[in-house]
mmCIF file of C-alpha atoms and ligand atoms in Angstrom:
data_model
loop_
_atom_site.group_PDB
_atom_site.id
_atom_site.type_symbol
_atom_site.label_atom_id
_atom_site.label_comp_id
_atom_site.label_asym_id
_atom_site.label_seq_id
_atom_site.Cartn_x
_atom_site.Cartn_y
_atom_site.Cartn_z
ATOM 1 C CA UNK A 1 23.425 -67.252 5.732
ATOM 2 C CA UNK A 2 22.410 -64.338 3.220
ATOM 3 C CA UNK A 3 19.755 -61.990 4.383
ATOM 4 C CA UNK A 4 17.416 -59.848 1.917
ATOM 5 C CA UNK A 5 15.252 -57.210 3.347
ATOM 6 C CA UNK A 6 11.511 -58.176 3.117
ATOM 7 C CA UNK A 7 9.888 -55.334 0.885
ATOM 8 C CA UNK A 8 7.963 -52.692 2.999
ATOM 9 C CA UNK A 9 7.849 -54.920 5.966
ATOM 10 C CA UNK A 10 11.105 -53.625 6.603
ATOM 11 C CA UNK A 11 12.237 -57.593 7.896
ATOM 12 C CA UNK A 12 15.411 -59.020 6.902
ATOM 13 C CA UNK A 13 15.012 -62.823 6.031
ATOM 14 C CA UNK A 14 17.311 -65.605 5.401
ATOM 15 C CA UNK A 15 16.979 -66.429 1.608
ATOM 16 C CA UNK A 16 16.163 -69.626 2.855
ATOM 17 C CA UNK A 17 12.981 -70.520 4.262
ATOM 18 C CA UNK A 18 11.804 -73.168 5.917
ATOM 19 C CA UNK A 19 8.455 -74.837 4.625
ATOM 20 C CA UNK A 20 6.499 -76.972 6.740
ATOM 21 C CA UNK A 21 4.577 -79.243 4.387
ATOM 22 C CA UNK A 22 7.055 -82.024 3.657
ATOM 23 C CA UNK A 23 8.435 -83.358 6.795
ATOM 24 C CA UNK A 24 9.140 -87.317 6.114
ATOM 25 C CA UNK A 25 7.616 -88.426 9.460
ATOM 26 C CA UNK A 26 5.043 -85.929 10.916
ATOM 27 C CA UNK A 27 4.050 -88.287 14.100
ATOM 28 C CA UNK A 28 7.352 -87.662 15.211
ATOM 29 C CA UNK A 29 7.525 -84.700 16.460
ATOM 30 C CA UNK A 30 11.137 -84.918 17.981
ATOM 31 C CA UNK A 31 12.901 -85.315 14.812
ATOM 32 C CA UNK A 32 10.374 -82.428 13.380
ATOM 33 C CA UNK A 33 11.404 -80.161 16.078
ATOM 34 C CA UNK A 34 15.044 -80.887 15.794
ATOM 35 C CA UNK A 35 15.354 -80.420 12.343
ATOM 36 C CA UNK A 36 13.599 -76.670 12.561
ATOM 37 C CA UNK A 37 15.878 -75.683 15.546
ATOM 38 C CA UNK A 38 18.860 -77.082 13.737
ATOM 39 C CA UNK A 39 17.566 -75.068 10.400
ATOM 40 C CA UNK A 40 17.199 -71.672 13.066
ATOM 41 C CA UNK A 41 21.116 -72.583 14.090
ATOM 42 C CA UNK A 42 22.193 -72.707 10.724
ATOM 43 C CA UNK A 43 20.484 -69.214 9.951
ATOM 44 C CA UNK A 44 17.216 -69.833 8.474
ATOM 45 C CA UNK A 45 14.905 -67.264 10.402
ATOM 46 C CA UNK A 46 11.676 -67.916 8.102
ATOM 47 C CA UNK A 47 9.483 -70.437 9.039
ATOM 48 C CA UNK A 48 6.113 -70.701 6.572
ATOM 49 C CA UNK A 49 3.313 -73.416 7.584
ATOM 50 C CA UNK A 50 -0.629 -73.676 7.275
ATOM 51 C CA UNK A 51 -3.574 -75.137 8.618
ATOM 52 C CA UNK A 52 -3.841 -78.015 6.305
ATOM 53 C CA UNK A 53 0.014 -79.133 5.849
ATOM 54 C CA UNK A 54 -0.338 -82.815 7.845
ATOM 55 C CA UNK A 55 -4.188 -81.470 9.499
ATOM 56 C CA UNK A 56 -2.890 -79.268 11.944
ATOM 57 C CA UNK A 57 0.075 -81.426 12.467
ATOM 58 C CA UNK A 58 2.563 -78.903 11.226
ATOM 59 C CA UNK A 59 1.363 -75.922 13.010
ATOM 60 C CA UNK A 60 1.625 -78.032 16.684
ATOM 61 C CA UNK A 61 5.044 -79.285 15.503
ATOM 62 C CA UNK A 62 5.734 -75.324 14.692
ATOM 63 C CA UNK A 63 4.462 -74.538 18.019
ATOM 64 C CA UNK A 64 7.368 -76.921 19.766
ATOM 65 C CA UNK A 65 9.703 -75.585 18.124
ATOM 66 C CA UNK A 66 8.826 -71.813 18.110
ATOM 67 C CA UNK A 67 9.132 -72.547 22.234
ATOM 68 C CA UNK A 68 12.662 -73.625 21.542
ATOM 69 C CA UNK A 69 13.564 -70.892 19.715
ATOM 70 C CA UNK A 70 12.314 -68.223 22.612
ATOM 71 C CA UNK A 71 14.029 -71.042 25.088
ATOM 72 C CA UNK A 72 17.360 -70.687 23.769
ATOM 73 C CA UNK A 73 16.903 -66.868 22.242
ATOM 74 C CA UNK A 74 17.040 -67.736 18.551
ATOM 75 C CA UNK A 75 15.045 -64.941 16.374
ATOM 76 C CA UNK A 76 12.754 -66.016 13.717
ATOM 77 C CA UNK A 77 9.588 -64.789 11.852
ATOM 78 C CA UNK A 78 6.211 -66.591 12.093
ATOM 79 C CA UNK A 79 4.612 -67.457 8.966
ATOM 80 C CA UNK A 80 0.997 -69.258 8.687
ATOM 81 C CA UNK A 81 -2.297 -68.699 6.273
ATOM 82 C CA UNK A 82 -6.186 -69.205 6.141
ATOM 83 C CA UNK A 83 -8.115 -70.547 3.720
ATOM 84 C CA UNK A 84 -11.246 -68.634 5.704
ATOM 85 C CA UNK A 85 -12.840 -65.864 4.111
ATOM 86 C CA UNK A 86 -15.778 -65.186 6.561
ATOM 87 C CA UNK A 87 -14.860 -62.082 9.307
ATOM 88 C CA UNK A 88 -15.725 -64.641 12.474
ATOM 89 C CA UNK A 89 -14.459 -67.683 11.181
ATOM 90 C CA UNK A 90 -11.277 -65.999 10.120
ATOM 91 C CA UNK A 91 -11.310 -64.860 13.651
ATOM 92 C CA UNK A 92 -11.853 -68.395 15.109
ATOM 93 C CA UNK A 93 -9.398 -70.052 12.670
ATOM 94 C CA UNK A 94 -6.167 -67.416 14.156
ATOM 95 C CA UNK A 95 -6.786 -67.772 17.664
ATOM 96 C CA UNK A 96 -6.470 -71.627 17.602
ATOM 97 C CA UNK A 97 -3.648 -70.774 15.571
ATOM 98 C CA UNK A 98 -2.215 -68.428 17.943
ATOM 99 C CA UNK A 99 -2.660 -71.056 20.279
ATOM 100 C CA UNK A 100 -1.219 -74.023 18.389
ATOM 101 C CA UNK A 101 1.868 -72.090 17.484
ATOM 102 C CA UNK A 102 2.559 -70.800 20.987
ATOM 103 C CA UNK A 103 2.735 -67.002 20.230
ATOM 104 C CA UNK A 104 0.956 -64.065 20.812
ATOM 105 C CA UNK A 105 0.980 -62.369 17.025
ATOM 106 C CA UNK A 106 1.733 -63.958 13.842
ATOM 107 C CA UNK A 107 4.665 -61.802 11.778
ATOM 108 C CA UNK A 108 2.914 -63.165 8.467
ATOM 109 C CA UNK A 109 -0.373 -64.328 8.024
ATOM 110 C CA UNK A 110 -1.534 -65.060 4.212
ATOM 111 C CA UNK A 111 -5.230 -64.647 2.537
ATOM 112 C CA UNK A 112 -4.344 -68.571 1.430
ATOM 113 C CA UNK A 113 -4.411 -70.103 -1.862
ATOM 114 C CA UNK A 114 -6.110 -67.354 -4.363
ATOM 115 C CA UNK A 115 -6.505 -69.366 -7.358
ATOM 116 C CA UNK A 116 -8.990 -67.057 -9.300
ATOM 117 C CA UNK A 117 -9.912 -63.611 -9.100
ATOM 118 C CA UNK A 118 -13.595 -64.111 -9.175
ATOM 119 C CA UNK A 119 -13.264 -65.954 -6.102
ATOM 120 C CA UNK A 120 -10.872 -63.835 -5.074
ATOM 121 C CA UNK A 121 -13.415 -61.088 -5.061
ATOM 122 C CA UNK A 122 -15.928 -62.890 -3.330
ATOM 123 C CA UNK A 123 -14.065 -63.599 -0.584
ATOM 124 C CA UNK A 124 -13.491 -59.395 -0.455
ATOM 125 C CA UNK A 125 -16.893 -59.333 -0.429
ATOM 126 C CA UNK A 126 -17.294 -61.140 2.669
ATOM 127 C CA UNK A 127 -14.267 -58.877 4.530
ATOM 128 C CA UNK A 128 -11.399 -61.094 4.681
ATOM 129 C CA UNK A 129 -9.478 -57.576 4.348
ATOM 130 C CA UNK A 130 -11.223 -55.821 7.192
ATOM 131 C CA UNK A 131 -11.162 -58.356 9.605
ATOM 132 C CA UNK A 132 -7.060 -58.928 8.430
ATOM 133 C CA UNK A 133 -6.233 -54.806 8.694
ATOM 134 C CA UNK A 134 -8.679 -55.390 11.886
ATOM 135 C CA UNK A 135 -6.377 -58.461 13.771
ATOM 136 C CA UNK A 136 -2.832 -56.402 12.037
ATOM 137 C CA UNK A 137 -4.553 -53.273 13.994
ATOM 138 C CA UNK A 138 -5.474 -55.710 17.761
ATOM 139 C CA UNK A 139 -1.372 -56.898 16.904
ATOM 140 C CA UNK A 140 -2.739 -60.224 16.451
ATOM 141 C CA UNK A 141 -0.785 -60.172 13.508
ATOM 142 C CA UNK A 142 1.928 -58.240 12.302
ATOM 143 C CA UNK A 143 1.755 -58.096 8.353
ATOM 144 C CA UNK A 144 -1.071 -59.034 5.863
ATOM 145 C CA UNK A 145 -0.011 -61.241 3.160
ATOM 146 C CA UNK A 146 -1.317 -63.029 0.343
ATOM 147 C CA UNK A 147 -0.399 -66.516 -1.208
ATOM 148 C CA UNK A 148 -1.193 -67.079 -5.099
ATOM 149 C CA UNK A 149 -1.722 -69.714 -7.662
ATOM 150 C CA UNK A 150 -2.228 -67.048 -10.482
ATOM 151 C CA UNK A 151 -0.717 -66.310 -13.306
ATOM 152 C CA UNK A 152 1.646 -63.489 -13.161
ATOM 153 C CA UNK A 153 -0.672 -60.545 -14.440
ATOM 154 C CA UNK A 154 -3.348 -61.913 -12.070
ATOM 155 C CA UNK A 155 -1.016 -61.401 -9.471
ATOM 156 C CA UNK A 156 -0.681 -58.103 -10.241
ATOM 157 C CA UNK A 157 -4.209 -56.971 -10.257
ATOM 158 C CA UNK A 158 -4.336 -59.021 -6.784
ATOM 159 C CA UNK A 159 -1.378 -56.638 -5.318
ATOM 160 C CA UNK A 160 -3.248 -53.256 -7.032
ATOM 161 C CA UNK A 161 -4.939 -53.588 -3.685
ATOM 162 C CA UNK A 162 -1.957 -52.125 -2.348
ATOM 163 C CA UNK A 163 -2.765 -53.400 1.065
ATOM 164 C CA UNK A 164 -0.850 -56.610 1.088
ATOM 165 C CA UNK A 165 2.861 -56.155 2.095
ATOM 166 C CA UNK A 166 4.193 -59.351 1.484
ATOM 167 C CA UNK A 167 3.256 -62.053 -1.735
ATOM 168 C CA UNK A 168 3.747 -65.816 -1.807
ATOM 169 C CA UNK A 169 3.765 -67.881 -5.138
ATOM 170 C CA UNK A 170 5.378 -70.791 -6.866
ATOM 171 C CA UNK A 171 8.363 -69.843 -8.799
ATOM 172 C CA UNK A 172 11.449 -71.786 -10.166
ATOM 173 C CA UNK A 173 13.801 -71.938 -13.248
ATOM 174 C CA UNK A 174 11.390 -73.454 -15.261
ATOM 175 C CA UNK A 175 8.139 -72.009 -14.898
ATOM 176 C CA UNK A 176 8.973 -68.055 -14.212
ATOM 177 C CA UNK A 177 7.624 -67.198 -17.590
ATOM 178 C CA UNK A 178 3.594 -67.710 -15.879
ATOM 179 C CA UNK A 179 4.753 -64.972 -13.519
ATOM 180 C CA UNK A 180 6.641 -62.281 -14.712
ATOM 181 C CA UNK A 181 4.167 -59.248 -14.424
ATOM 182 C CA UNK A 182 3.585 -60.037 -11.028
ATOM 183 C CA UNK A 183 6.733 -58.213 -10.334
ATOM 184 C CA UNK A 184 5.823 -54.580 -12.022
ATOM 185 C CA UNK A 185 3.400 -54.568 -8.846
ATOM 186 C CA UNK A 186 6.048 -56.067 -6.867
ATOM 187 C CA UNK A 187 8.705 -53.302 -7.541
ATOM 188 C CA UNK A 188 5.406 -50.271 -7.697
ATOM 189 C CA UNK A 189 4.189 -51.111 -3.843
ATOM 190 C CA UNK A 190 7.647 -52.735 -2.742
ATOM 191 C CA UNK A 191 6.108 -55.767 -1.756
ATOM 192 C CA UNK A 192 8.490 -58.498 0.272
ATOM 193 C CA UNK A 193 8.035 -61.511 -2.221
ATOM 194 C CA UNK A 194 8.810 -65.226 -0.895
ATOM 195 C CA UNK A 195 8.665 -68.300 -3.416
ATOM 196 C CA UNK A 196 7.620 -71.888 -3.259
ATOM 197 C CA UNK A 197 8.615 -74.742 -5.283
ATOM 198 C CA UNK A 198 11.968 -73.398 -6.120
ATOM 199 C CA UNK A 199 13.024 -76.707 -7.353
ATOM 200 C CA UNK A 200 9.548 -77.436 -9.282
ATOM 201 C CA UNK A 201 7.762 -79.342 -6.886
ATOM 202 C CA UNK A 202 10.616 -82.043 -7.351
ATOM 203 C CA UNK A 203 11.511 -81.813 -11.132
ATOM 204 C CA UNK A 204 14.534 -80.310 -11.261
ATOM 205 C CA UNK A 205 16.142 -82.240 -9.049
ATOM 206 C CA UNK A 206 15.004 -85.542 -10.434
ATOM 207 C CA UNK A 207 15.896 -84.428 -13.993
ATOM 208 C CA UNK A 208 19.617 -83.295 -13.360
ATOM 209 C CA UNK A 209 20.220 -84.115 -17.040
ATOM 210 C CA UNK A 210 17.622 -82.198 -18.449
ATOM 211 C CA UNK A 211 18.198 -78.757 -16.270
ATOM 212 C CA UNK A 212 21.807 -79.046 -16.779
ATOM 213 C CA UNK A 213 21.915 -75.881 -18.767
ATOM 214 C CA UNK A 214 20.732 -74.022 -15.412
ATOM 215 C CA UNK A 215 24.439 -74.124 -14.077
ATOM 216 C CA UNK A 216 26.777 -71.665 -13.983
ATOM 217 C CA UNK A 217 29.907 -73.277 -12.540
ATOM 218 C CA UNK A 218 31.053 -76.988 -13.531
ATOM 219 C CA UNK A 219 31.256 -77.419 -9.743
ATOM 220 C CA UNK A 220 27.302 -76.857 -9.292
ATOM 221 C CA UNK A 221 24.701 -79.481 -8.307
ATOM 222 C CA UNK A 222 21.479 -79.179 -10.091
ATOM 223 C CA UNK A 223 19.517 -78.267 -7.147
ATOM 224 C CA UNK A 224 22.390 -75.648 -6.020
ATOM 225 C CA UNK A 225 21.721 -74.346 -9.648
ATOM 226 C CA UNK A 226 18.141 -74.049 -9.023
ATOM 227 C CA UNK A 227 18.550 -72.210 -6.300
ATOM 228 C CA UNK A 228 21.202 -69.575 -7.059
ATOM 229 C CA UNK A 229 18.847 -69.280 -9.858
ATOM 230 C CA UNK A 230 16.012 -67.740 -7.812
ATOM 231 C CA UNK A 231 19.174 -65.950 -5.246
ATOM 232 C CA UNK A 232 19.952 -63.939 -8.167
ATOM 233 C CA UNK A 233 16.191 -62.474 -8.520
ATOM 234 C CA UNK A 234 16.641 -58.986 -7.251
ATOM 235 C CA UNK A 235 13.024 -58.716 -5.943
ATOM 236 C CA UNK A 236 12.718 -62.588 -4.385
ATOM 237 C CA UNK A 237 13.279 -62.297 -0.638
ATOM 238 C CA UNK A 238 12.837 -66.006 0.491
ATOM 239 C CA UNK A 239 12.958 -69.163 -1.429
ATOM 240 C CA UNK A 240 11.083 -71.680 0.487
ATOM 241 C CA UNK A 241 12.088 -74.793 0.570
ATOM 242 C CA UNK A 242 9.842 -78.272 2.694
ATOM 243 C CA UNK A 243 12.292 -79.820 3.814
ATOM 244 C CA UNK A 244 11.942 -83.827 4.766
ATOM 245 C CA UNK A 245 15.122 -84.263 5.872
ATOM 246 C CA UNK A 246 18.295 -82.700 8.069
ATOM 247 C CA UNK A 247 20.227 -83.730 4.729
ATOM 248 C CA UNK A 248 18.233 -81.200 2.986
ATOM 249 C CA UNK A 249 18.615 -78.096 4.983
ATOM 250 C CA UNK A 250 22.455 -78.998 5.213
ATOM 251 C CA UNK A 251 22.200 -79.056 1.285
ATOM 252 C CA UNK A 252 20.421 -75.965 1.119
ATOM 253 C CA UNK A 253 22.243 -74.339 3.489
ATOM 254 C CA UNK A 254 25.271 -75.570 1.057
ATOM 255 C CA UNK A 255 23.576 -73.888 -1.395
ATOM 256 C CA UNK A 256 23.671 -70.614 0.414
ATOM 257 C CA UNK A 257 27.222 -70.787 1.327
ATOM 258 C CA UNK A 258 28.525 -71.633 -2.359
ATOM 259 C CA UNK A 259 26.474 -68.927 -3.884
ATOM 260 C CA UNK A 260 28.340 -65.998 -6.202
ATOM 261 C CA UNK A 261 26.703 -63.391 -7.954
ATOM 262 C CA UNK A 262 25.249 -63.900 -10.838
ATOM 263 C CA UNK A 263 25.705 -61.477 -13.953
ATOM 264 C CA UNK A 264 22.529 -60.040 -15.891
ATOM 265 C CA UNK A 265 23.752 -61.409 -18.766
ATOM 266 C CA UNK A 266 23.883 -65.089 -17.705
ATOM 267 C CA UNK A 267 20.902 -64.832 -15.680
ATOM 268 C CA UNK A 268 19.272 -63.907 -18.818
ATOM 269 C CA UNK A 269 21.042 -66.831 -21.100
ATOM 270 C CA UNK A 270 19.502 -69.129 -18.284
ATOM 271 C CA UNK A 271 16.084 -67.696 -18.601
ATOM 272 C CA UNK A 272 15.878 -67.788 -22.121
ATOM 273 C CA UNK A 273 16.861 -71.472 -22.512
ATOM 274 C CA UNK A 274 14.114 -72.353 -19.839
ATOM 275 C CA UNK A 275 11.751 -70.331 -21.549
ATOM 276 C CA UNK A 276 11.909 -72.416 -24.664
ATOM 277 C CA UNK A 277 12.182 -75.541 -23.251
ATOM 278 C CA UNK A 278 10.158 -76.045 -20.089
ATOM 279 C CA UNK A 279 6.743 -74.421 -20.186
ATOM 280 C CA UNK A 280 4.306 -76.222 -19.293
ATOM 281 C CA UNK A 281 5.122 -78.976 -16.569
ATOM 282 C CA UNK A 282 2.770 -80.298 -14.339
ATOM 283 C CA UNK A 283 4.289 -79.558 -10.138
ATOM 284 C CA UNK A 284 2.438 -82.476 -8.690
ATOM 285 C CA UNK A 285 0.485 -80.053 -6.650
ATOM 286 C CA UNK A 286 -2.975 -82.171 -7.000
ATOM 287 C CA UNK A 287 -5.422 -79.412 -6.802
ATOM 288 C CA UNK A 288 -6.508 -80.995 -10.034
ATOM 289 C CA UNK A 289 -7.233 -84.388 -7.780
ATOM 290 C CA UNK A 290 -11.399 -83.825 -7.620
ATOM 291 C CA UNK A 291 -12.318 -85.123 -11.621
ATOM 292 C CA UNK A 292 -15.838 -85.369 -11.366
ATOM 293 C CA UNK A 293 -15.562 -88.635 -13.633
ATOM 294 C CA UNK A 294 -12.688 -89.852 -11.553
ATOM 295 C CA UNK A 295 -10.082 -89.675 -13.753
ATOM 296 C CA UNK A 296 -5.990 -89.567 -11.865
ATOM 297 C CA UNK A 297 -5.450 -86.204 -13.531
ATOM 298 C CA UNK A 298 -2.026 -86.185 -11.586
ATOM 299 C CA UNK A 299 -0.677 -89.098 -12.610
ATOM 300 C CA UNK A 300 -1.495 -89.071 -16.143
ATOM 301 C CA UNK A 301 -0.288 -85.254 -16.422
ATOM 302 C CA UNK A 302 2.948 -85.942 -14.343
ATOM 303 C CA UNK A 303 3.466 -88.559 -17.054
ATOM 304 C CA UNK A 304 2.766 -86.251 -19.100
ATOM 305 C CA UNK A 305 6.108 -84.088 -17.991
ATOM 306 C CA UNK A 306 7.800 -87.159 -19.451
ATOM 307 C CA UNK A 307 7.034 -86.364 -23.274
ATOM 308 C CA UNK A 308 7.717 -82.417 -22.375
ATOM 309 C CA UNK A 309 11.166 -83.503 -20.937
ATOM 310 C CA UNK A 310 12.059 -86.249 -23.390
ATOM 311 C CA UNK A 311 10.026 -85.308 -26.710
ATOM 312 C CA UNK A 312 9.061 -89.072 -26.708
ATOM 313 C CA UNK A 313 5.464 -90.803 -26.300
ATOM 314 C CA UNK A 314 7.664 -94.142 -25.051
ATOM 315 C CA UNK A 315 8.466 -92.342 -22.200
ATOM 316 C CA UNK A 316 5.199 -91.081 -21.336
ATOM 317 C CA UNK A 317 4.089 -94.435 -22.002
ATOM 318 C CA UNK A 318 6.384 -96.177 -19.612
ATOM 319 C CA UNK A 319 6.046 -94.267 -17.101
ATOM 320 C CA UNK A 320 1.705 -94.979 -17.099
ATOM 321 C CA UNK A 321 2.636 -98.661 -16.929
ATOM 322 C CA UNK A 322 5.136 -99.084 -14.519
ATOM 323 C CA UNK A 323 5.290 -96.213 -12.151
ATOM 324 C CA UNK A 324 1.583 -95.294 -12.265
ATOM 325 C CA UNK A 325 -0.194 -98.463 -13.214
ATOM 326 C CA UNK A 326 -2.598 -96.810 -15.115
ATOM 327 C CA UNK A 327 -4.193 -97.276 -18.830
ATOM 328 C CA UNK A 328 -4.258 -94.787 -21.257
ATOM 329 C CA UNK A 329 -7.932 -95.727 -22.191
ATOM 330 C CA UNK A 330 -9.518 -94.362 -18.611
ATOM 331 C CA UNK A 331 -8.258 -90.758 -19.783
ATOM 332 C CA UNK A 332 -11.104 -91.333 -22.679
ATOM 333 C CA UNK A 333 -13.348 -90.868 -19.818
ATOM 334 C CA UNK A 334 -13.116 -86.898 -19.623
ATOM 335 C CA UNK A 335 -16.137 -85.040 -20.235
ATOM 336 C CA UNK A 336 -14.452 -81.780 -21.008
ATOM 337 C CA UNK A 337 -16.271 -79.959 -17.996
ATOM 338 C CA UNK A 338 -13.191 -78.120 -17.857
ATOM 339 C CA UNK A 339 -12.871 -78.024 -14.071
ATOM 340 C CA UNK A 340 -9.803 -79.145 -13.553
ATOM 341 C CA UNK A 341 -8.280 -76.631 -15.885
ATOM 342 C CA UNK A 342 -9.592 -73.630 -13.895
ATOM 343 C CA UNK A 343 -7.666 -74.223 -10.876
ATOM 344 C CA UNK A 344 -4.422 -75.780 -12.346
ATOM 345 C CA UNK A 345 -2.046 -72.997 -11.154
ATOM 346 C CA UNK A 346 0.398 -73.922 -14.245
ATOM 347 C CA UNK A 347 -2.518 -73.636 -16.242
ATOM 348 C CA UNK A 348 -2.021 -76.692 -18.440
ATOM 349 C CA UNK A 349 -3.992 -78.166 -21.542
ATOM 350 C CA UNK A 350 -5.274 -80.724 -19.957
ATOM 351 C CA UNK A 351 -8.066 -81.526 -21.781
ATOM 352 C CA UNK A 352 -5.909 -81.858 -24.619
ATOM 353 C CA UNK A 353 -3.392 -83.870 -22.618
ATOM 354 C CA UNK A 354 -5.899 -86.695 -21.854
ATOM 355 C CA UNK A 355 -7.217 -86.804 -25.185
ATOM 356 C CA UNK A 356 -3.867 -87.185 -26.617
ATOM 357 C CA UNK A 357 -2.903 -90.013 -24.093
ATOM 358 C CA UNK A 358 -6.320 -91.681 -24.567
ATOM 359 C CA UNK A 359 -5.066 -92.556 -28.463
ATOM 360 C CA UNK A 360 -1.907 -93.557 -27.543
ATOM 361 C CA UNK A 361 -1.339 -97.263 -28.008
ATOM 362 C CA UNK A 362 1.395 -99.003 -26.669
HETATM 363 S S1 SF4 B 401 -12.179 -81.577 -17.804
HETATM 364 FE FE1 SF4 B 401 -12.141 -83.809 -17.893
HETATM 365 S S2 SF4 B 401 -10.404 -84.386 -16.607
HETATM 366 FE FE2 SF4 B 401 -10.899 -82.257 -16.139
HETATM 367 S S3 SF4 B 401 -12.246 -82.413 -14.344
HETATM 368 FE FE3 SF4 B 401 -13.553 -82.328 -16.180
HETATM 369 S S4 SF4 B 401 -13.919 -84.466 -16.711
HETATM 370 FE FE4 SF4 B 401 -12.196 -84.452 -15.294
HETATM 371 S S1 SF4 B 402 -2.151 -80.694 -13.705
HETATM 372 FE FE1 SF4 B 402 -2.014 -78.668 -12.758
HETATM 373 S S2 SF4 B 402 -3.381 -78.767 -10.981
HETATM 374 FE FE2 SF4 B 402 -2.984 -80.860 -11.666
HETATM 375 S S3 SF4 B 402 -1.267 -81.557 -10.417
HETATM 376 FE FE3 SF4 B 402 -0.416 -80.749 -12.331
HETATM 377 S S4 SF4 B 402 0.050 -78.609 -11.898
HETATM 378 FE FE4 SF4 B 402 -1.318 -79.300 -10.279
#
């Protein structure tokens, strides 16, 4: 295993992490628990959950195997969130988590999910980042992060605060362009910096073909690609990975092990290939799911990927009728409210999306 130092919070974690929000079968809580400790064998000392993955499913699973861990004196760091942004609920919300995860202090606990600054704001409004320096000060936690949907130069005016020490956000080969400038604050306050969706929320991996151009060795699968991709990133601590499977951390861990440096130069030749060719793909993460007219933004805009990836309509269209099931006609239905826009963190057209499927004809 390769470990970074964290930023400021002076840590050193695996470039691995493990995520909790994709285990295949969360009512068993054996195989959960033995794929985390065999993860913590293999190296991988970051272990990121929340609240909401499964209910609270993930954090009790968490909780198992964080009692492992101290059983058979395996270090890791702790890594949950809250969505909270009232002092006493925040306050509420940690000490069941405390409680659920078995430990007495959190090493990083994330302001969850900032998808907009005004709401950002508000929620600074109502003290989330007293009552965080507040539990960081009772050693109820031991660093204050924050977790972001934003676009990178959002990002950045989110880490002017200069209080967090540690950032979460999505980040892969194909969408880094949307958050670039997050890293001038990144490098200003050195700020640890962890990412999700390093393999695009499932993309890459499923489109070998397409992100062929990502590899730098004939001998590279797509997914190690992907992820040497993001090893290479000079400020990127942790790439976080939900795993569903014990194959999966073995791959990853693959990944780790076949890893070489990767020059500037080619690091750059991968970056501006991906820049021209994969903007603007939907990552399935379905905060978009709440259409007030009930339209399955999701599935028409991860059919959507299909026309990015393939230039073609036919495969958009395919992909409607037999994996979705859907019409084109019911994406006629949008009102242009514009909600689901404001909180898509790739920020896609989607407006334009639907009303471009809703004249396609078959
Ligand atoms: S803009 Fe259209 S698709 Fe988006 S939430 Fe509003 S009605 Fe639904
Ligand atoms: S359209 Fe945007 S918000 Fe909706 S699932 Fe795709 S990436 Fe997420």
């Amino acid at each position: 295993m390769i470990y970074k130092r964290h930023g400021r919070t002076g840590k050193d974690l695996s470039i691995i992490g493990f995520g909790g929000m994709r285990f295949k079968n969360m009512d068993d809580q054996d195989a959960c628990v033995e794929m985390m400790v065999k993860a913590a064998e293999l190296g991988i000392n970051y272990f990121d959950t929340a609240p909401l993955y499964f209910g609270i499913k993930s954090e009790v699973v968490y909780g198992k195997a964080f009692n492992e861990f101290k059983k058979r004196n395996i270090p890791f760091y702790s890594s949950t969130k809250t969505f909270e942004s009232k002092k006493e609920k925040i306050r509420r919300e940690i000490e069941k988590q405390l409680e659920r995860l078995n430990l007495d202090s959190i090493d990083f606990y994330h302001v969850w999910n900032v998808t907009d600054l005004d709401k950002w704001y508000e929620r600074k409004k109502n003290g989330v980042l007293e009552i965080f320096i507040r539990l960081k000060e009772e050693g109820l936690i031991k660093h204050i992060c924050v977790s972001s949907h934003l676009i990178g130069d959002h990002i950045r005016e989110l880490l002017e605060e200069n209080i967090f020490e540690a950032v979460l956000f999505g980040y892969s080969a194909y969408n880094f362009t949307v958050r670039q400038e997050a890293f001038d604050a990144i490098k200003k306050y050195d700020i640890g910096c962890v990412v999700m969706n390093p393999l695009g929320g499932g993309i890459i991996p499923q489109h070998p073909e397409v992100f062929d151009f990502i590899k730098t060795r004939k001998d590279q699968s797509v997914v190690e690609a992907a992820l040497h991709f993001i090893f290479a990133h000079e400020k990127i601590t942790t790439a976080l990975v939900g795993f569903s499977t014990m194959e999966e951390i073995h791959e990853a861990v693959r990944a780790v092990e076949s890893y070489q440096n990767i020059t500037a130069e080619k690091l750059q030749t991968i970056k501006d290939s991906a820049a021209a060719s994969f903007e603007g793909l939907c990552t399935g993460c379905q905060y978009c799911d709440n259409c007030p007219v009930e339209i399955p933004i999701p599935k028409y805009m991860e059919a959507y990927n299909f026309k990015v990836l393939y230039k073609k309509d036919s495969q958009l269209l395919d992909r409607l009728k037999w994996h979705w099931d859907i019409p084109t006609d019911w994406a006629a239905r949008c009102t242009e409210c514009g909600q689901c826009e404001d909180i898509c963190p790739q920020h896609l057209p989607i407006i334009a999306r639907l009303e471009e499927i809703a004249k396609m004809k078959r």
